[in-house]
Coordinates of N, CA and C in Angstrom, one line a residue:
X470 N 126.2 -33.6 -34.0 CA 125.3 -34.5 -33.3 C 125.3 -34.3 -31.8
X471 N 126.6 -34.1 -31.3 CA 126.7 -33.9 -29.8 C 126.0 -32.6 -29.4
X472 N 126.2 -31.5 -30.3 CA 125.6 -30.2 -30.0 C 124.1 -30.3 -30.0
X473 N 123.6 -31.1 -31.0 CA 122.1 -31.3 -31.1 C 121.6 -32.0 -29.9
X474 N 122.3 -33.0 -29.5 CA 121.8 -33.8 -28.3 C 121.8 -32.9 -27.0
X475 N 122.9 -32.1 -26.9 CA 122.9 -31.2 -25.8 C 121.8 -30.2 -25.8
X476 N 121.5 -29.7 -27.0 CA 120.4 -28.7 -27.1 C 119.0 -29.4 -26.7
X477 N 118.8 -30.6 -27.2 CA 117.6 -31.3 -26.9 C 117.5 -31.6 -25.4
X478 N 118.6 -32.0 -24.8 CA 118.6 -32.2 -23.3 C 118.3 -31.0 -22.5
X479 N 118.9 -29.8 -23.0 CA 118.6 -28.6 -22.3 C 117.2 -28.2 -22.4
X480 N 116.6 -28.4 -23.6 CA 115.2 -28.1 -23.8 C 114.3 -29.0 -22.9
X481 N 114.6 -30.2 -22.7 CA 113.9 -31.1 -21.9 C 114.0 -30.7 -20.4
X482 N 115.2 -30.3 -20.0 CA 115.4 -29.8 -18.6 C 114.6 -28.5 -18.4
X483 N 114.6 -27.6 -19.4 CA 113.8 -26.4 -19.2 C 112.4 -26.7 -19.1
X484 N 111.9 -27.6 -19.9 CA 110.5 -28.0 -19.9 C 110.1 -28.5 -18.5
X485 N 111.0 -29.4 -17.9 CA 110.7 -29.9 -16.6 C 110.7 -28.8 -15.5
X486 N 111.6 -27.8 -15.6 CA 111.6 -26.7 -14.7 C 110.4 -25.9 -14.8
X487 N 110.0 -25.6 -16.0 CA 108.7 -24.8 -16.2 C 107.5 -25.5 -15.7
X488 N 107.5 -26.9 -15.9 CA 106.3 -27.6 -15.4 C 106.3 -27.6 -13.9
X489 N 107.4 -27.8 -13.3 CA 107.5 -27.8 -11.8 C 107.1 -26.5 -11.2
X490 N 107.5 -25.4 -11.9 CA 107.2 -24.1 -11.4 C 105.7 -23.8 -11.6
X491 N 105.1 -24.3 -12.7 CA 103.7 -24.1 -12.9 C 102.9 -24.9 -11.8
X492 N 103.3 -26.1 -11.5 CA 102.6 -26.9 -10.5 C 102.7 -26.2 -9.1
X493 N 103.9 -25.7 -8.8 CA 104.1 -25.0 -7.5 C 103.2 -23.8 -7.4
X494 N 103.1 -23.1 -8.5 CA 102.3 -21.9 -8.5 C 100.8 -22.2 -8.4
X495 N 100.4 -23.3 -9.1 CA 99.0 -23.7 -9.0 C 98.6 -24.2 -7.6
X496 N 99.5 -24.9 -6.9 CA 99.2 -25.3 -5.6 C 99.2 -24.1 -4.6
X497 N 100.0 -23.1 -4.9 CA 100.0 -21.9 -4.0 C 101.0 -22.0 -2.9
X498 N 102.0 -21.1 -2.9 CA 103.0 -21.2 -1.8 C 102.5 -21.0 -0.4
X499 N 101.3 -20.3 -0.3 CA 100.7 -20.1 1.0 C 100.3 -21.4 1.7
X500 N 100.1 -22.4 0.9 CA 99.6 -23.7 1.5 C 100.7 -24.7 1.8
X501 N 101.9 -24.4 1.3 CA 102.9 -25.4 1.4 C 103.3 -25.7 2.9
X502 N 103.4 -24.8 3.8 CA 103.8 -25.1 5.1 C 102.8 -25.7 6.0
X503 N 101.6 -25.9 5.5 CA 100.5 -26.4 6.3 C 99.8 -25.3 7.1
X504 N 99.1 -25.8 8.1 CA 98.3 -24.8 8.9 C 96.9 -24.8 8.5
X505 N 95.9 -24.7 9.4 CA 94.5 -24.7 9.1 C 93.8 -23.9 10.1
X506 N 92.7 -23.2 9.6 CA 91.8 -22.4 10.4 C 90.4 -22.7 10.1
X507 N 89.5 -22.7 11.1 CA 88.1 -22.9 10.9 C 87.3 -22.0 11.8
X508 N 86.2 -21.4 11.3 CA 85.4 -20.6 12.1 C 83.9 -21.1 11.9
X509 N 83.2 -21.1 13.0 CA 81.8 -21.7 12.9 C 80.9 -20.8 13.8
X510 N 79.7 -20.6 13.3 CA 78.7 -19.7 13.9 C 77.7 -20.5 14.8
X511 N 77.3 -19.9 15.9 CA 76.3 -20.5 16.8 C 75.2 -19.5 17.0
X512 N 74.5 -19.7 18.1 CA 73.4 -18.8 18.5 C 73.9 -17.6 19.3
X513 N 74.2 -16.6 18.6 CA 74.8 -15.4 19.2 C 76.2 -15.5 19.6
X514 N 76.9 -16.5 19.0 CA 78.3 -16.7 19.3 C 79.1 -17.3 18.1
X515 N 80.4 -17.2 18.1 CA 81.2 -17.8 17.0 C 82.4 -18.4 17.7
X516 N 83.0 -19.4 17.0 CA 84.2 -20.1 17.5 C 85.2 -20.1 16.4
X517 N 86.4 -19.9 16.7 CA 87.5 -19.9 15.7 C 88.6 -20.9 16.3
X518 N 89.1 -21.8 15.5 CA 90.0 -22.8 15.9 C 91.1 -22.9 14.9
X519 N 92.3 -23.2 15.4 CA 93.5 -23.4 14.5 C 94.4 -24.4 15.1
X520 N 95.3 -25.0 14.3 CA 96.3 -25.9 14.8 C 97.5 -25.2 15.3
X521 N 98.5 -25.9 15.9 CA 99.6 -25.2 16.5 C 100.9 -25.7 15.9
X522 N 100.9 -26.4 14.8 CA 102.1 -26.9 14.2 C 102.8 -25.8 13.4
X523 N 104.1 -25.6 13.6 CA 104.9 -24.6 12.9 C 105.9 -25.5 12.1
X524 N 105.8 -25.4 10.7 CA 106.6 -26.2 9.8 C 107.6 -25.4 9.0
X525 N 108.5 -26.1 8.4 CA 109.4 -25.4 7.5 C 108.9 -25.3 6.1
X526 N 108.7 -24.1 5.6 CA 108.2 -23.8 4.3 C 109.3 -24.2 3.2
X527 N 110.5 -24.3 3.6 CA 111.6 -24.6 2.6 C 111.5 -26.0 2.1
X528 N 110.9 -26.9 2.9 CA 110.9 -28.3 2.6 C 109.5 -28.8 2.5
X529 N 108.6 -28.0 2.0 CA 107.2 -28.4 1.8 C 106.4 -28.5 3.0
X530 N 106.8 -27.9 4.1 CA 106.0 -27.9 5.3 C 106.1 -29.1 6.1
X531 N 106.9 -30.1 5.8 CA 106.9 -31.4 6.5 C 107.8 -31.4 7.8
X532 N 109.0 -30.8 7.8 CA 109.8 -30.9 9.0 C 109.1 -30.0 10.1
X533 N 109.0 -30.5 11.3 CA 108.4 -29.8 12.4 C 109.4 -28.9 13.0
X534 N 109.0 -27.6 13.1 CA 109.9 -26.6 13.7 C 109.5 -26.3 15.1
X535 N 108.3 -26.1 15.4 CA 107.8 -25.8 16.8 C 106.3 -26.1 16.9
X536 N 105.8 -26.0 18.1 CA 104.4 -26.4 18.3 C 103.6 -25.2 18.9
X537 N 104.0 -24.0 18.6 CA 103.4 -22.8 19.2 C 103.1 -21.8 18.1
X538 N 102.6 -22.2 16.9 CA 102.4 -21.3 15.9 C 101.3 -20.2 16.3
X539 N 101.6 -19.0 15.9 CA 100.7 -17.9 16.2 C 99.9 -17.6 14.9
X540 N 98.6 -17.8 15.0 CA 97.8 -17.6 13.8 C 96.7 -16.6 14.0
X541 N 96.6 -16.0 15.1 CA 95.4 -15.1 15.4 C 95.8 -13.8 15.8
X542 N 95.2 -12.7 15.3 CA 95.3 -11.4 15.7 C 94.0 -11.0 16.4
X543 N 94.1 -10.7 17.7 CA 93.0 -10.4 18.5 C 92.7 -8.9 18.5
X544 N 91.7 -8.6 17.7 CA 91.3 -7.1 17.5 C 90.8 -6.6 18.8
X545 N 89.8 -7.2 19.3 CA 89.2 -6.9 20.6 C 88.5 -8.2 21.1
X546 N 87.7 -8.1 22.2 CA 87.0 -9.3 22.8 C 85.9 -9.8 21.9
X547 N 85.6 -9.1 20.8 CA 84.4 -9.5 20.0 C 84.8 -9.8 18.6
X548 N 86.1 -9.8 18.2 CA 86.5 -10.1 16.8 C 88.0 -10.5 16.8
X549 N 88.3 -11.5 15.9 CA 89.6 -11.9 15.7 C 89.9 -12.1 14.2
X550 N 91.1 -12.1 13.8 CA 91.6 -12.4 12.5 C 92.5 -13.5 12.6
X551 N 92.2 -14.7 12.0 CA 93.0 -15.9 12.1 C 93.5 -16.1 10.6
X552 N 94.8 -16.6 10.6 CA 95.4 -16.8 9.2 C 96.1 -18.1 9.1
X553 N 96.0 -18.7 7.9 CA 96.9 -19.8 7.6 C 97.8 -19.4 6.4
X554 N 98.9 -20.1 6.2 CA 99.8 -19.7 5.1 C 101.2 -19.7 5.5
X555 N 102.1 -19.0 4.8 CA 103.5 -18.9 5.2 C 103.6 -18.3 6.5
X556 N 104.3 -18.9 7.4 CA 104.4 -18.4 8.8 C 105.0 -17.0 8.9
X557 N 106.0 -16.7 8.0 CA 106.6 -15.4 8.0 C 105.7 -14.3 7.6
X558 N 104.9 -14.6 6.6 CA 103.9 -13.7 6.1 C 102.8 -13.5 7.1
X559 N 102.4 -14.6 7.8 CA 101.4 -14.5 8.8 C 101.8 -13.6 9.9
X560 N 103.0 -13.7 10.4 CA 103.5 -12.8 11.4 C 103.7 -11.4 11.0
X561 N 104.2 -11.2 9.7 CA 104.4 -9.8 9.2 C 103.1 -9.1 9.0
X562 N 102.1 -9.8 8.3 CA 100.8 -9.2 8.0 C 100.1 -9.0 9.3
X563 N 100.2 -9.9 10.3 CA 99.5 -9.8 11.6 C 100.0 -8.5 12.3
X564 N 101.3 -8.2 12.3 CA 101.9 -7.0 12.9 C 101.4 -5.8 12.2
X565 N 101.3 -5.9 10.9 CA 100.8 -4.7 10.1 C 99.3 -4.5 10.4
X566 N 98.5 -5.5 10.6 CA 97.1 -5.3 11.0 C 97.0 -4.7 12.4
X567 N 97.8 -5.2 13.3 CA 97.7 -4.7 14.7 C 98.0 -3.2 14.7
X568 N 99.0 -2.8 13.9 CA 99.3 -1.3 13.9 C 98.2 -0.5 13.3
X569 N 97.6 -1.1 12.2 CA 96.4 -0.4 11.6 C 95.2 -0.3 12.5
X570 N 95.0 -1.4 13.2 CA 93.8 -1.4 14.2 C 94.1 -0.3 15.3
X571 N 95.3 -0.3 15.8 CA 95.5 0.7 16.8 C 95.4 2.2 16.3
X572 N 95.9 2.4 15.1 CA 95.7 3.7 14.4 C 94.3 4.1 14.2
X573 N 93.5 3.2 13.7 CA 92.1 3.4 13.5 C 91.4 3.7 14.9
X574 N 91.7 3.0 15.9 CA 91.1 3.2 17.2 C 91.4 4.6 17.7
X575 N 92.7 5.0 17.5 CA 93.0 6.4 17.9 C 92.3 7.5 17.1
X576 N 92.1 7.2 15.8 CA 91.5 8.2 15.0 C 90.0 8.4 15.3
X577 N 89.3 7.2 15.7 CA 87.9 7.3 15.9 C 87.5 7.5 17.4
X578 N 88.5 7.5 18.2 CA 88.2 7.7 19.7 C 87.7 9.1 19.9
X579 N 86.8 9.2 20.9 CA 86.2 10.5 21.3 C 86.2 10.5 22.8
X580 N 85.8 11.7 23.4 CA 85.7 11.8 24.8 C 84.7 10.8 25.4
X581 N 83.6 10.7 24.6 CA 82.5 9.8 25.1 C 82.9 8.3 24.9
X582 N 83.6 8.0 23.8 CA 84.0 6.6 23.5 C 85.5 6.6 23.3
X583 N 86.3 6.5 24.4 CA 87.7 6.6 24.3 C 88.4 5.4 23.5
X584 N 87.7 4.2 23.6 CA 88.3 3.0 22.9 C 87.2 2.4 22.1
X585 N 86.9 2.9 20.9 CA 85.8 2.3 20.1 C 86.2 1.0 19.6
X586 N 85.2 0.1 19.3 CA 85.4 -1.2 18.8 C 85.0 -1.2 17.3
X587 N 86.0 -1.7 16.5 CA 85.7 -1.9 15.1 C 84.7 -3.0 14.9
X588 N 83.8 -2.7 14.0 CA 82.8 -3.8 13.6 C 83.5 -4.9 12.8
X589 N 83.1 -6.1 12.9 CA 83.7 -7.2 12.1 C 83.7 -6.9 10.6
X590 N 82.6 -6.3 10.1 CA 82.5 -5.9 8.7 C 83.6 -5.0 8.3
X591 N 83.9 -4.0 9.2 CA 84.9 -3.0 8.9 C 86.3 -3.7 8.9
X592 N 86.5 -4.6 9.9 CA 87.8 -5.3 9.9 C 88.0 -6.1 8.6
X593 N 86.9 -6.8 8.1 CA 87.0 -7.5 6.9 C 87.4 -6.7 5.7
X594 N 86.8 -5.5 5.6 CA 87.1 -4.6 4.5 C 88.6 -4.1 4.6
X595 N 89.0 -3.8 5.8 CA 90.4 -3.4 6.0 C 91.4 -4.4 5.6
X596 N 91.1 -5.7 6.0 CA 92.0 -6.8 5.7 C 92.0 -7.0 4.1
X597 N 90.9 -7.0 3.5 CA 90.8 -7.1 2.1 C 91.5 -6.0 1.3
X598 N 91.4 -4.8 1.8 CA 92.1 -3.7 1.1 C 93.6 -3.8 1.2
X599 N 94.1 -4.2 2.4 CA 95.5 -4.3 2.6 C 96.1 -5.4 1.8
X600 N 95.4 -6.5 1.6 CA 95.9 -7.6 0.8 C 95.9 -7.2 -0.7
X601 N 94.9 -6.6 -1.1 CA 94.8 -6.2 -2.5 C 95.8 -5.2 -2.9
X602 N 96.2 -4.3 -2.0 CA 97.2 -3.3 -2.2 C 98.6 -4.0 -2.5
X603 N 98.8 -5.2 -2.1 CA 100.1 -5.9 -2.2 C 100.1 -6.7 -3.5
X604 N 99.1 -6.7 -4.3 CA 99.0 -7.7 -5.4 C 100.1 -7.4 -6.5
X605 N 100.5 -6.2 -6.7 CA 101.5 -5.9 -7.8 C 102.9 -5.8 -7.2
X606 N 103.0 -5.9 -5.9 CA 104.4 -5.9 -5.3 C 104.7 -7.3 -4.9
X607 N 104.7 -7.6 -3.6 CA 105.0 -8.9 -3.1 C 103.8 -9.4 -2.2
X608 N 102.9 -10.1 -2.8 CA 101.6 -10.4 -2.1 C 101.9 -11.3 -0.8
X609 N 101.2 -11.0 0.2 CA 101.2 -11.9 1.4 C 100.6 -13.2 1.1
X610 N 101.3 -14.3 1.3 CA 100.8 -15.6 1.1 C 100.1 -16.1 2.3
X611 N 98.9 -15.5 2.6 CA 98.1 -15.9 3.7 C 96.6 -16.0 3.3
X612 N 95.9 -16.7 4.1 CA 94.4 -16.9 3.8 C 93.7 -16.5 5.1
X613 N 93.3 -15.3 5.3 CA 92.7 -14.9 6.6 C 91.3 -15.3 6.7
X614 N 90.9 -15.5 8.0 CA 89.5 -15.7 8.4 C 89.1 -14.7 9.4
X615 N 88.1 -13.9 9.1 CA 87.7 -12.9 10.1 C 86.4 -13.3 10.7
X616 N 86.3 -13.3 12.0 CA 85.1 -13.8 12.7 C 84.9 -12.9 13.9
X617 N 83.6 -12.7 14.3 CA 83.3 -11.9 15.4 C 81.8 -11.7 15.6
X618 N 81.4 -11.0 16.6 CA 80.0 -10.7 16.8 C 79.8 -9.2 16.9
X619 N 78.6 -8.7 16.6 CA 78.2 -7.3 16.7 C 77.0 -7.2 17.6
X620 N 77.1 -6.5 18.7 CA 75.9 -6.3 19.6 C 75.2 -5.0 19.2
X621 N 73.9 -5.1 19.0 CA 73.1 -3.9 18.6 C 73.2 -2.9 19.7
X622 N 73.5 -1.6 19.3 CA 73.7 -0.5 20.2 C 72.3 -0.2 20.9
X623 N 71.3 -0.4 20.2 CA 69.9 -0.1 20.7 C 69.4 -1.2 21.5
X624 N 69.7 -2.4 21.1 CA 69.1 -3.6 21.8 C 70.3 -4.5 22.1
X625 N 70.8 -4.5 23.4 CA 71.9 -5.3 23.7 C 71.7 -6.8 23.6
X626 N 70.4 -7.2 23.6 CA 70.0 -8.6 23.5 C 70.2 -9.2 22.1
X627 N 70.3 -8.2 21.1 CA 70.4 -8.6 19.7 C 71.9 -8.7 19.3
X628 N 72.3 -10.0 19.0 CA 73.7 -10.2 18.6 C 73.7 -10.8 17.2
X629 N 74.5 -10.2 16.4 CA 74.7 -10.7 15.0 C 76.1 -11.3 14.9
X630 N 76.2 -12.4 14.3 CA 77.5 -13.1 14.0 C 78.0 -12.7 12.7
X631 N 79.3 -12.8 12.5 CA 80.0 -12.4 11.2 C 81.1 -13.4 11.0
X632 N 81.2 -13.9 9.8 CA 82.3 -14.8 9.4 C 82.7 -14.5 7.9
X633 N 84.0 -14.5 7.6 CA 84.4 -14.2 6.3 C 85.8 -14.9 6.1
X634 N 86.0 -15.5 5.0 CA 87.4 -16.0 4.6 C 87.8 -15.3 3.3
X635 N 89.1 -15.1 3.2 CA 89.6 -14.4 2.0 C 90.8 -15.1 1.4
X636 N 91.1 -14.9 0.2 CA 92.3 -15.5 -0.5 C 93.4 -14.5 -0.3
X637 N 94.6 -14.8 -0.8 CA 95.8 -13.9 -0.7 C 95.6 -12.6 -1.3
X638 N 94.7 -12.4 -2.2 CA 94.4 -11.1 -2.8 C 93.3 -10.4 -2.2
X639 N 92.7 -10.9 -1.2 CA 91.6 -10.2 -0.4 C 90.2 -10.4 -0.9
X640 N 90.0 -11.4 -1.8 CA 88.7 -11.7 -2.3 C 87.9 -12.4 -1.2
X641 N 86.8 -11.8 -0.8 CA 86.1 -12.4 0.4 C 85.0 -13.4 0.0
X642 N 84.8 -14.3 1.0 CA 83.7 -15.3 0.9 C 83.0 -15.2 2.2
X643 N 81.7 -14.9 2.2 CA 80.9 -14.7 3.5 C 80.1 -16.0 3.7
X644 N 79.9 -16.3 4.9 CA 79.1 -17.5 5.2 C 78.4 -17.3 6.6
X645 N 77.2 -18.0 6.7 CA 76.4 -17.9 7.9 C 76.7 -19.1 8.8
X646 N 77.3 -20.2 8.3 CA 77.5 -21.4 9.1 C 78.9 -21.6 9.5
X647 N 79.8 -21.7 8.5 CA 81.3 -21.9 8.8 C 82.1 -21.6 7.6
X648 N 83.4 -21.3 7.9 CA 84.4 -21.0 6.8 C 85.7 -21.7 7.2
X649 N 86.5 -22.1 6.3 CA 87.7 -22.8 6.5 C 88.8 -22.3 5.6
X650 N 90.1 -22.5 6.0 CA 91.2 -22.1 5.2 C 92.4 -22.9 5.6
X651 N 93.4 -23.1 4.7 CA 94.6 -23.9 5.0 C 94.7 -25.2 4.3
X652 N 95.7 -26.0 4.6 CA 96.0 -27.2 3.8 C 94.9 -28.3 4.1
X653 N 94.2 -28.2 5.2 CA 93.2 -29.2 5.5 C 91.8 -28.8 5.1
X654 N 91.7 -27.7 4.3 CA 90.4 -27.2 4.0 C 89.5 -28.1 3.3
X655 N 90.0 -28.9 2.3 CA 89.0 -29.8 1.6 C 88.4 -30.9 2.5
X656 N 89.2 -31.5 3.4 CA 88.6 -32.5 4.3 C 87.8 -31.8 5.4
X657 N 88.3 -30.7 5.9 CA 87.6 -30.0 6.9 C 86.2 -29.5 6.5
X658 N 86.1 -29.1 5.2 CA 84.8 -28.6 4.7 C 83.8 -29.7 4.8
X659 N 84.1 -30.9 4.4 CA 83.2 -32.0 4.5 C 82.8 -32.4 5.9
X660 N 83.8 -32.4 6.8 CA 83.6 -32.7 8.2 C 82.6 -31.7 8.8
X661 N 82.8 -30.4 8.5 CA 82.0 -29.4 9.1 C 80.6 -29.5 8.6
X662 N 80.4 -29.8 7.3 CA 79.1 -30.0 6.7 C 78.3 -31.1 7.4
X663 N 79.0 -32.1 7.8 CA 78.3 -33.3 8.4 C 78.0 -33.0 9.9
X664 N 78.7 -32.1 10.6 CA 78.6 -32.0 12.0 C 77.9 -30.6 12.4
X665 N 77.8 -29.7 11.5 CA 77.3 -28.4 11.9 C 75.8 -28.5 12.1
X666 N 75.4 -27.8 13.2 CA 73.9 -27.7 13.5 C 73.7 -26.2 13.8
X667 N 72.6 -25.6 13.3 CA 72.3 -24.2 13.6 C 71.9 -24.0 15.1
X668 N 72.1 -22.8 15.6 CA 71.6 -22.4 16.9 C 72.4 -23.2 18.0
X669 N 73.6 -23.5 17.9 CA 74.4 -24.1 18.9 C 74.8 -23.1 20.0
X670 N 74.8 -23.5 21.2 CA 75.3 -22.6 22.3 C 76.8 -22.6 22.3
X671 N 77.4 -21.7 23.1 CA 78.9 -21.6 23.2 C 79.6 -22.9 23.5
X672 N 79.1 -23.7 24.5 CA 79.8 -24.9 24.9 C 79.7 -26.0 23.8
X673 N 78.5 -26.1 23.2 CA 78.3 -27.1 22.2 C 79.1 -26.7 20.9
X674 N 79.1 -25.4 20.6 CA 79.9 -24.9 19.5 C 81.4 -25.2 19.6
X675 N 81.9 -25.0 20.8 CA 83.3 -25.2 21.1 C 83.6 -26.7 20.9
X676 N 82.8 -27.6 21.4 CA 83.0 -29.0 21.2 C 83.0 -29.4 19.8
X677 N 82.0 -28.9 19.0 CA 81.8 -29.2 17.6 C 83.0 -28.8 16.8
X678 N 83.5 -27.6 17.0 CA 84.6 -27.0 16.3 C 85.9 -27.8 16.6
X679 N 86.1 -28.1 17.9 CA 87.2 -28.9 18.3 C 87.2 -30.3 17.6
X680 N 86.1 -31.0 17.6 CA 85.9 -32.3 17.0 C 86.2 -32.2 15.5
X681 N 85.7 -31.2 14.9 CA 85.8 -31.1 13.4 C 87.3 -30.9 13.1
X682 N 88.0 -30.0 13.8 CA 89.4 -29.7 13.5 C 90.2 -30.9 13.8
X683 N 90.0 -31.6 14.9 CA 90.8 -32.8 15.3 C 90.6 -33.9 14.2
X684 N 89.4 -34.1 13.7 CA 89.2 -35.1 12.7 C 90.0 -34.7 11.4
X685 N 90.0 -33.4 11.1 CA 90.7 -33.0 9.9 C 92.3 -33.1 10.0
X686 N 92.7 -32.9 11.3 CA 94.2 -33.0 11.5 C 94.7 -34.4 11.3
X687 N 93.8 -35.4 11.6 CA 94.2 -36.8 11.4 C 94.3 -37.2 10.0
X688 N 93.8 -36.3 9.1 CA 93.9 -36.6 7.6 C 94.9 -35.7 6.9
X689 N 95.7 -35.0 7.6 CA 96.6 -34.1 7.0 C 97.9 -34.1 7.8
X690 N 99.0 -34.6 7.1 CA 100.3 -34.7 7.8 C 101.0 -33.3 8.0
X691 N 100.5 -32.3 7.4 CA 101.1 -30.9 7.5 C 100.5 -30.1 8.6
X692 N 99.6 -30.6 9.3 CA 99.0 -29.9 10.4 C 99.0 -30.8 11.7
X693 N 98.7 -30.2 12.8 CA 98.6 -31.0 14.1 C 99.2 -30.2 15.2
X694 N 99.8 -31.0 16.2 CA 100.5 -30.5 17.4 C 99.5 -29.8 18.3
X695 N 98.2 -30.2 18.3 CA 97.3 -29.6 19.2 C 96.5 -28.5 18.5
X696 N 95.5 -28.0 19.2 CA 94.5 -27.0 18.7 C 94.3 -25.9 19.7
X697 N 93.9 -24.7 19.2 CA 93.5 -23.6 20.1 C 92.1 -23.2 19.6
X698 N 91.2 -23.0 20.5 CA 89.8 -22.6 20.2 C 89.5 -21.3 20.8
X699 N 89.0 -20.3 20.1 CA 88.5 -19.0 20.6 C 87.0 -19.0 20.5
X700 N 86.3 -18.9 21.6 CA 84.8 -18.8 21.6 C 84.5 -17.3 22.0
X701 N 83.7 -16.7 21.1 CA 83.3 -15.3 21.3 C 81.7 -15.2 21.4
X702 N 81.3 -14.7 22.5 CA 79.9 -14.4 22.7 C 79.7 -13.0 23.4
X703 N 78.5 -12.7 23.8 CA 78.2 -11.4 24.3 C 78.9 -11.1 25.6
X704 N 79.3 -12.2 26.3 CA 80.1 -12.0 27.6 C 81.6 -11.8 27.4
X705 N 82.1 -12.0 26.2 CA 83.5 -11.8 25.9 C 84.1 -13.0 25.2
X706 N 85.4 -13.1 25.3 CA 86.1 -14.2 24.6 C 86.7 -15.2 25.6
X707 N 86.6 -16.5 25.3 CA 87.2 -17.5 26.1 C 88.1 -18.3 25.2
X708 N 89.3 -18.7 25.7 CA 90.3 -19.4 24.9 C 90.5 -20.7 25.5
X709 N 90.4 -21.8 24.7 CA 90.7 -23.2 25.1 C 91.8 -23.7 24.3
X710 N 92.6 -24.6 24.8 CA 93.7 -25.3 24.1 C 93.7 -26.7 24.5
X711 N 94.2 -27.5 23.5 CA 94.3 -29.0 23.7 C 95.5 -29.5 23.0
X712 N 96.2 -30.4 23.7 CA 97.4 -31.0 23.1 C 97.0 -32.0 22.1
X713 N 98.0 -32.3 21.2 CA 97.7 -33.4 20.2 C 99.0 -34.0 19.7
X714 N 99.0 -35.0 18.9 CA 100.2 -35.6 18.4 C 101.0 -34.7 17.6
X715 N 102.3 -34.7 17.7 CA 103.3 -33.9 17.0 C 103.9 -34.5 15.8
X716 N 103.3 -35.6 15.3 CA 103.8 -36.3 14.2 C 103.3 -35.7 12.9

């Protein structure tokens, strides 16, 4: 009887462990530490914003570690790659991307164009390929957002915006209005839908993105500690930052 009771207890414990593991896998380890990224398109410009909270992934992202999280890889003045997810993977994958971008720039450089600029579409394909290559090894638990502008070589007045979000395996989702990623994505999606307007200028776009992200941070305890906004237009890139509550 005692042996039977011990076996039943062990089976119940195993069932609980399997259920917890399944739930953790469904939620995704990339989302546990918090962090959020949003990109929005305007009239010949795009804006990318993220929070600055750096949390501990070992305890569900709740304990605050620092308020200077690095989530953006600046490819050049016309394109960035922003990421949410595990902070260690964000830093590691970001360094991998920076090395790849430098190598590509060296391979494509010529005497006429010593420092060529990668198109945002090419950046997105490279990010997707590198993430998919890791699927059978140790995938990066990151959700990248690629955003930028492309100026027509023949007509400098023609500016095309580009935005794309990807999952940890590199599956892309393209959008003409806005994309989001991170733990605040569900609430941020609804906020952006209510506040987005087409053909916004750089200043209005910056204010709108900042307001949307701030409103989403108030609804998510895993994000916060201020925001950083990158505004990209034909004149270059402008970076704004604002402090926020660290709770």
